[in-house]
Amino acid sequence: SVQRVGGSTSPSALSCRMQIIKLLDRMLQQQRIKRVRHHVRSEDTVLDFGCFDGQLFKTLGHLMAGGIGIDSDPSIEGCFDGIGENFQFLSGGLELLTRENLPKIDLVVALAVIEHLHETQIRDFALRLGSLVEPSGRMLLTIPHPFVDKIVAAGISLHLLAGADFDSHHGLKPLVASNIIQSSGWVLKSWKKFQLGLNNEFLFIRS
């Protein structure tokens, strides 16, 4: 049972709760990364947009030629130490998606990222990447169903989930994002649901 001191959860209970949250976050992250494995080729240079701690490259780096991780949190750079000389981290956002900053890309990955962007930003994202990928380059996205926002909100209110970036969610419908990307020079190759239908995997090919 949860012990309370002066109406507050005890430090030991808080520590236990945080460990559970981290374990759940890691489990969900690994499930998304597992979706990427089937799309990586040995010759690929992979761009992981919203790379967080570089776990994609830590897990699948041996399957690809190299990779670039982009994230807005500059403190993540240290997480890339030891991944390999063919992997690098860049701190920033959409403004880094230019030929001056990046080499030609074979596969773009953005896991649980698009739902943080507004529609104009999604279009900018797709157009910028269109000039960076190799001919027939691919883009793999995971986008949760809007109902997940309600689940996360309930979890936060019950102190069962962390929500450091939840405020940037705005109920984006996955098919709206897909249509924007398709109108920006990409062809939808496949669309699959996973995690009991609460998450979506989209694979696009550069037209």
PDB file of C-alpha atoms in Angstrom:
ATOM      1  CA  SER A   1       0.000   0.000   0.000  1.00  0.00           C
ATOM      2  CA  VAL A   2       1.085   3.615  -0.579  1.00  0.00           C
ATOM      3  CA  GLN A   3       2.342   5.295   2.549  1.00  0.00           C
ATOM      4  CA  ARG A   4       1.532   8.953   3.062  1.00  0.00           C
ATOM      5  CA  VAL A   5       3.278  11.434   5.271  1.00  0.00           C
ATOM      6  CA  GLY A   6       1.404  14.633   6.045  1.00  0.00           C
ATOM      7  CA  GLY A   7      -0.969  13.958   3.157  1.00  0.00           C
ATOM      8  CA  SER A   8       1.856  13.483   0.656  1.00  0.00           C
ATOM      9  CA  THR A   9       3.123  10.328  -0.993  1.00  0.00           C
ATOM     10  CA  SER A  10       6.259   9.058   0.729  1.00  0.00           C
ATOM     11  CA  PRO A  11       9.639   9.326  -1.062  1.00  0.00           C
ATOM     12  CA  SER A  12       9.875   5.536  -1.373  1.00  0.00           C
ATOM     13  CA  ALA A  13       6.446   5.350  -3.020  1.00  0.00           C
ATOM     14  CA  LEU A  14       7.338   8.193  -5.391  1.00  0.00           C
ATOM     15  CA  SER A  15      10.562   6.422  -6.325  1.00  0.00           C
ATOM     16  CA  CYS A  16       8.670   3.215  -7.028  1.00  0.00           C
ATOM     17  CA  ARG A  17       6.120   5.079  -9.128  1.00  0.00           C
ATOM     18  CA  MET A  18       8.823   6.784 -11.176  1.00  0.00           C
ATOM     19  CA  GLN A  19      10.489   3.424 -11.824  1.00  0.00           C
ATOM     20  CA  ILE A  20       7.190   2.058 -13.108  1.00  0.00           C
ATOM     21  CA  ILE A  21       6.709   5.113 -15.351  1.00  0.00           C
ATOM     22  CA  LYS A  22      10.224   4.741 -16.785  1.00  0.00           C
ATOM     23  CA  LEU A  23       9.669   1.029 -17.379  1.00  0.00           C
ATOM     24  CA  LEU A  24       6.398   1.717 -19.196  1.00  0.00           C
ATOM     25  CA  ASP A  25       7.948   4.490 -21.283  1.00  0.00           C
ATOM     26  CA  ARG A  26      10.850   2.210 -22.221  1.00  0.00           C
ATOM     27  CA  MET A  27       8.507  -0.632 -23.132  1.00  0.00           C
ATOM     28  CA  LEU A  28       6.442   1.595 -25.437  1.00  0.00           C
ATOM     29  CA  GLN A  29       9.621   3.027 -26.973  1.00  0.00           C
ATOM     30  CA  GLN A  30      10.954  -0.464 -27.685  1.00  0.00           C
ATOM     31  CA  GLN A  31       7.688  -1.451 -29.342  1.00  0.00           C
ATOM     32  CA  ARG A  32       7.983   1.532 -31.685  1.00  0.00           C
ATOM     33  CA  ILE A  33      11.631   0.747 -32.431  1.00  0.00           C
ATOM     34  CA  LYS A  34      10.658  -2.831 -33.243  1.00  0.00           C
ATOM     35  CA  ARG A  35       8.484  -1.458 -36.046  1.00  0.00           C
ATOM     36  CA  VAL A  36      11.585   0.124 -37.608  1.00  0.00           C
ATOM     37  CA  ARG A  37      13.690  -3.061 -37.741  1.00  0.00           C
ATOM     38  CA  HIS A  38      11.820  -4.466 -40.747  1.00  0.00           C
ATOM     39  CA  HIS A  39      12.471  -1.326 -42.814  1.00  0.00           C
ATOM     40  CA  VAL A  40      16.216  -0.822 -42.246  1.00  0.00           C
ATOM     41  CA  ARG A  41      18.700  -1.855 -44.931  1.00  0.00           C
ATOM     42  CA  SER A  42      22.409  -2.362 -44.433  1.00  0.00           C
ATOM     43  CA  GLU A  43      23.287   0.480 -46.820  1.00  0.00           C
ATOM     44  CA  ASP A  44      20.908   2.989 -45.251  1.00  0.00           C
ATOM     45  CA  THR A  45      21.803   6.322 -43.743  1.00  0.00           C
ATOM     46  CA  VAL A  46      18.967   6.899 -41.284  1.00  0.00           C
ATOM     47  CA  LEU A  47      17.650  10.194 -39.931  1.00  0.00           C
ATOM     48  CA  ASP A  48      15.896   9.848 -36.565  1.00  0.00           C
ATOM     49  CA  PHE A  49      13.919  13.070 -36.072  1.00  0.00           C
ATOM     50  CA  GLY A  50      13.041  13.458 -32.408  1.00  0.00           C
ATOM     51  CA  CYS A  51      15.669  10.900 -31.469  1.00  0.00           C
ATOM     52  CA  PHE A  52      15.391  11.386 -27.689  1.00  0.00           C
ATOM     53  CA  ASP A  53      18.213   9.326 -26.113  1.00  0.00           C
ATOM     54  CA  GLY A  54      19.414   7.671 -29.317  1.00  0.00           C
ATOM     55  CA  GLN A  55      17.891   4.320 -28.389  1.00  0.00           C
ATOM     56  CA  LEU A  56      16.948   3.599 -32.007  1.00  0.00           C
ATOM     57  CA  PHE A  57      20.610   3.652 -33.025  1.00  0.00           C
ATOM     58  CA  LYS A  58      21.711   1.795 -29.904  1.00  0.00           C
ATOM     59  CA  THR A  59      19.277  -0.984 -30.744  1.00  0.00           C
ATOM     60  CA  LEU A  60      19.419  -1.111 -34.541  1.00  0.00           C
ATOM     61  CA  GLY A  61      22.638   0.728 -35.420  1.00  0.00           C
ATOM     62  CA  HIS A  62      24.376  -2.502 -36.412  1.00  0.00           C
ATOM     63  CA  LEU A  63      21.797  -2.993 -39.176  1.00  0.00           C
ATOM     64  CA  MET A  64      22.501   0.306 -40.989  1.00  0.00           C
ATOM     65  CA  ALA A  65      25.407   2.223 -42.513  1.00  0.00           C
ATOM     66  CA  GLY A  66      25.036   5.230 -40.215  1.00  0.00           C
ATOM     67  CA  GLY A  67      22.626   7.721 -38.773  1.00  0.00           C
ATOM     68  CA  ILE A  68      21.878  11.248 -37.640  1.00  0.00           C
ATOM     69  CA  GLY A  69      19.696  12.002 -34.644  1.00  0.00           C
ATOM     70  CA  ILE A  70      17.951  15.360 -34.265  1.00  0.00           C
ATOM     71  CA  ASP A  71      16.294  16.510 -31.051  1.00  0.00           C
ATOM     72  CA  SER A  72      15.511  19.859 -29.461  1.00  0.00           C
ATOM     73  CA  ASP A  73      17.130  18.856 -26.150  1.00  0.00           C
ATOM     74  CA  PRO A  74      20.891  19.614 -26.365  1.00  0.00           C
ATOM     75  CA  SER A  75      21.627  17.530 -23.260  1.00  0.00           C
ATOM     76  CA  ILE A  76      20.940  14.386 -25.281  1.00  0.00           C
ATOM     77  CA  GLU A  77      24.260  14.691 -27.109  1.00  0.00           C
ATOM     78  CA  GLY A  78      26.050  12.691 -24.414  1.00  0.00           C
ATOM     79  CA  CYS A  79      23.698   9.765 -25.032  1.00  0.00           C
ATOM     80  CA  PHE A  80      25.340   9.284 -28.434  1.00  0.00           C
ATOM     81  CA  ASP A  81      28.766   8.582 -26.929  1.00  0.00           C
ATOM     82  CA  GLY A  82      29.812   5.076 -27.801  1.00  0.00           C
ATOM     83  CA  ILE A  83      27.145   4.402 -30.428  1.00  0.00           C
ATOM     84  CA  GLY A  84      29.693   4.583 -33.242  1.00  0.00           C
ATOM     85  CA  GLU A  85      31.621   6.999 -35.412  1.00  0.00           C
ATOM     86  CA  ASN A  86      28.990   6.824 -38.162  1.00  0.00           C
ATOM     87  CA  PHE A  87      26.334   8.246 -35.854  1.00  0.00           C
ATOM     88  CA  GLN A  88      25.969  11.881 -34.848  1.00  0.00           C
ATOM     89  CA  PHE A  89      23.610  14.105 -32.899  1.00  0.00           C
ATOM     90  CA  LEU A  90      22.339  17.552 -33.902  1.00  0.00           C
ATOM     91  CA  SER A  91      20.459  19.801 -31.492  1.00  0.00           C
ATOM     92  CA  GLY A  92      17.536  21.632 -33.064  1.00  0.00           C
ATOM     93  CA  GLY A  93      14.358  21.124 -35.036  1.00  0.00           C
ATOM     94  CA  LEU A  94      12.884  21.645 -38.487  1.00  0.00           C
ATOM     95  CA  GLU A  95      15.428  24.337 -39.315  1.00  0.00           C
ATOM     96  CA  LEU A  96      18.154  21.652 -39.481  1.00  0.00           C
ATOM     97  CA  LEU A  97      16.448  19.796 -42.325  1.00  0.00           C
ATOM     98  CA  THR A  98      18.603  21.349 -45.069  1.00  0.00           C
ATOM     99  CA  ARG A  99      21.281  20.133 -47.481  1.00  0.00           C
ATOM    100  CA  GLU A 100      23.817  22.299 -45.625  1.00  0.00           C
ATOM    101  CA  ASN A 101      23.318  20.329 -42.412  1.00  0.00           C
ATOM    102  CA  LEU A 102      22.616  16.811 -43.601  1.00  0.00           C
ATOM    103  CA  PRO A 103      23.833  14.274 -46.154  1.00  0.00           C
ATOM    104  CA  LYS A 104      21.491  12.384 -48.436  1.00  0.00           C
ATOM    105  CA  ILE A 105      19.132  10.261 -46.363  1.00  0.00           C
ATOM    106  CA  ASP A 106      17.752   6.825 -47.238  1.00  0.00           C
ATOM    107  CA  LEU A 107      15.278   6.380 -44.395  1.00  0.00           C
ATOM    108  CA  VAL A 108      13.609   9.005 -42.209  1.00  0.00           C
ATOM    109  CA  VAL A 109      12.204   7.833 -38.883  1.00  0.00           C
ATOM    110  CA  ALA A 110       9.969   9.905 -36.589  1.00  0.00           C
ATOM    111  CA  LEU A 111       8.492   7.886 -33.742  1.00  0.00           C
ATOM    112  CA  ALA A 112       5.798   9.597 -31.641  1.00  0.00           C
ATOM    113  CA  VAL A 113       6.842  12.996 -32.998  1.00  0.00           C
ATOM    114  CA  ILE A 114       4.316  14.141 -35.609  1.00  0.00           C
ATOM    115  CA  GLU A 115       1.521  14.538 -33.053  1.00  0.00           C
ATOM    116  CA  HIS A 116       3.566  17.372 -31.514  1.00  0.00           C
ATOM    117  CA  LEU A 117       3.527  19.366 -34.777  1.00  0.00           C
ATOM    118  CA  HIS A 118       0.827  21.610 -36.172  1.00  0.00           C
ATOM    119  CA  GLU A 119      -0.419  21.041 -39.711  1.00  0.00           C
ATOM    120  CA  THR A 120       1.742  23.788 -41.252  1.00  0.00           C
ATOM    121  CA  GLN A 121       4.795  22.288 -39.527  1.00  0.00           C
ATOM    122  CA  ILE A 122       3.945  18.813 -40.830  1.00  0.00           C
ATOM    123  CA  ARG A 123       3.865  20.166 -44.376  1.00  0.00           C
ATOM    124  CA  ASP A 124       7.183  21.947 -43.833  1.00  0.00           C
ATOM    125  CA  PHE A 125       8.634  18.723 -42.394  1.00  0.00           C
ATOM    126  CA  ALA A 126       7.536  16.676 -45.422  1.00  0.00           C
ATOM    127  CA  LEU A 127       8.703  19.224 -47.994  1.00  0.00           C
ATOM    128  CA  ARG A 128      12.103  19.699 -46.389  1.00  0.00           C
ATOM    129  CA  LEU A 129      12.704  15.961 -46.177  1.00  0.00           C
ATOM    130  CA  GLY A 130      11.687  15.535 -49.800  1.00  0.00           C
ATOM    131  CA  SER A 131      14.829  17.407 -50.827  1.00  0.00           C
ATOM    132  CA  LEU A 132      17.052  15.370 -48.511  1.00  0.00           C
ATOM    133  CA  VAL A 133      16.152  11.771 -49.241  1.00  0.00           C
ATOM    134  CA  GLU A 134      17.592   9.645 -51.996  1.00  0.00           C
ATOM    135  CA  PRO A 135      15.314   8.807 -54.953  1.00  0.00           C
ATOM    136  CA  SER A 136      12.650   6.403 -53.650  1.00  0.00           C
ATOM    137  CA  GLY A 137      13.716   7.306 -50.115  1.00  0.00           C
ATOM    138  CA  ARG A 138      11.416   6.196 -47.324  1.00  0.00           C
ATOM    139  CA  MET A 139       9.827   7.840 -44.315  1.00  0.00           C
ATOM    140  CA  LEU A 140       8.497   5.802 -41.393  1.00  0.00           C
ATOM    141  CA  LEU A 141       6.222   7.473 -38.845  1.00  0.00           C
ATOM    142  CA  THR A 142       4.316   6.320 -35.792  1.00  0.00           C
ATOM    143  CA  ILE A 143       1.342   8.481 -34.819  1.00  0.00           C
ATOM    144  CA  PRO A 144      -0.995   7.625 -31.929  1.00  0.00           C
ATOM    145  CA  HIS A 145      -4.775   7.754 -32.150  1.00  0.00           C
ATOM    146  CA  PRO A 146      -6.163  10.966 -30.556  1.00  0.00           C
ATOM    147  CA  PHE A 147      -7.858   8.815 -27.912  1.00  0.00           C
ATOM    148  CA  VAL A 148      -4.387   8.174 -26.482  1.00  0.00           C
ATOM    149  CA  ASP A 149      -4.376  11.817 -25.335  1.00  0.00           C
ATOM    150  CA  LYS A 150      -7.332  11.040 -23.062  1.00  0.00           C
ATOM    151  CA  ILE A 151      -5.571   7.986 -21.667  1.00  0.00           C
ATOM    152  CA  VAL A 152      -2.395   9.966 -20.995  1.00  0.00           C
ATOM    153  CA  ALA A 153      -4.358  12.830 -19.410  1.00  0.00           C
ATOM    154  CA  ALA A 154      -6.072  10.370 -17.063  1.00  0.00           C
ATOM    155  CA  GLY A 155      -2.741   8.723 -16.260  1.00  0.00           C
ATOM    156  CA  ILE A 156      -1.162  12.076 -15.433  1.00  0.00           C
ATOM    157  CA  SER A 157      -4.053  13.092 -13.188  1.00  0.00           C
ATOM    158  CA  LEU A 158      -3.674   9.797 -11.305  1.00  0.00           C
ATOM    159  CA  HIS A 159       0.125  10.267 -11.146  1.00  0.00           C
ATOM    160  CA  LEU A 160       0.597   7.032 -13.080  1.00  0.00           C
ATOM    161  CA  LEU A 161       2.227   8.631 -16.117  1.00  0.00           C
ATOM    162  CA  ALA A 162       4.718  11.431 -16.721  1.00  0.00           C
ATOM    163  CA  GLY A 163       3.645  14.205 -19.088  1.00  0.00           C
ATOM    164  CA  ALA A 164       6.622  16.487 -19.634  1.00  0.00           C
ATOM    165  CA  ASP A 165       5.664  17.195 -23.270  1.00  0.00           C
ATOM    166  CA  PHE A 166       1.967  16.369 -23.150  1.00  0.00           C
ATOM    167  CA  ASP A 167       0.950  20.030 -23.509  1.00  0.00           C
ATOM    168  CA  SER A 168       2.253  19.965 -27.093  1.00  0.00           C
ATOM    169  CA  HIS A 169      -0.295  17.302 -28.091  1.00  0.00           C
ATOM    170  CA  HIS A 170      -3.326  18.779 -29.861  1.00  0.00           C
ATOM    171  CA  GLY A 171      -5.459  15.821 -30.896  1.00  0.00           C
ATOM    172  CA  LEU A 172      -3.952  15.344 -34.357  1.00  0.00           C
ATOM    173  CA  LYS A 173      -5.807  12.758 -36.428  1.00  0.00           C
ATOM    174  CA  PRO A 174      -3.299  10.359 -38.031  1.00  0.00           C
ATOM    175  CA  LEU A 175      -5.029  10.376 -41.422  1.00  0.00           C
ATOM    176  CA  VAL A 176      -4.924  14.179 -41.502  1.00  0.00           C
ATOM    177  CA  ALA A 177      -1.148  14.002 -41.095  1.00  0.00           C
ATOM    178  CA  SER A 178      -0.958  11.302 -43.757  1.00  0.00           C
ATOM    179  CA  ASN A 179      -2.931  13.393 -46.252  1.00  0.00           C
ATOM    180  CA  ILE A 180      -0.705  16.417 -45.651  1.00  0.00           C
ATOM    181  CA  ILE A 181       2.419  14.348 -46.265  1.00  0.00           C
ATOM    182  CA  GLN A 182       0.952  12.782 -49.413  1.00  0.00           C
ATOM    183  CA  SER A 183       0.138  16.256 -50.759  1.00  0.00           C
ATOM    184  CA  SER A 184       3.783  17.224 -50.178  1.00  0.00           C
ATOM    185  CA  GLY A 185       5.394  14.808 -52.624  1.00  0.00           C
ATOM    186  CA  TRP A 186       5.212  11.482 -50.769  1.00  0.00           C
ATOM    187  CA  VAL A 187       3.317   8.292 -51.644  1.00  0.00           C
ATOM    188  CA  LEU A 188       1.720   6.205 -48.911  1.00  0.00           C
ATOM    189  CA  LYS A 189       3.188   2.694 -49.191  1.00  0.00           C
ATOM    190  CA  SER A 190       1.585   1.088 -46.140  1.00  0.00           C
ATOM    191  CA  TRP A 191      -0.496   1.891 -43.084  1.00  0.00           C
ATOM    192  CA  LYS A 192      -0.720  -0.471 -40.136  1.00  0.00           C
ATOM    193  CA  LYS A 193      -2.224  -0.266 -36.673  1.00  0.00           C
ATOM    194  CA  PHE A 194      -0.512  -1.643 -33.563  1.00  0.00           C
ATOM    195  CA  GLN A 195      -0.748  -1.462 -29.774  1.00  0.00           C
ATOM    196  CA  LEU A 196      -4.396  -2.588 -29.861  1.00  0.00           C
ATOM    197  CA  GLY A 197      -5.204  -0.064 -32.565  1.00  0.00           C
ATOM    198  CA  LEU A 198      -4.078   2.888 -30.478  1.00  0.00           C
ATOM    199  CA  ASN A 199      -1.003   3.554 -32.607  1.00  0.00           C
ATOM    200  CA  ASN A 200      -0.408   3.852 -36.341  1.00  0.00           C
ATOM    201  CA  GLU A 201       2.599   3.035 -38.498  1.00  0.00           C
ATOM    202  CA  PHE A 202       2.852   4.892 -41.810  1.00  0.00           C
ATOM    203  CA  LEU A 203       5.447   4.144 -44.491  1.00  0.00           C
ATOM    204  CA  PHE A 204       5.864   6.725 -47.238  1.00  0.00           C
ATOM    205  CA  ILE A 205       7.997   6.625 -50.400  1.00  0.00           C
ATOM    206  CA  ARG A 206       9.351   9.767 -52.045  1.00  0.00           C
ATOM    207  CA  SER A 207       7.581  10.201 -55.374  1.00  0.00           C
TER     208      SER A 207
END
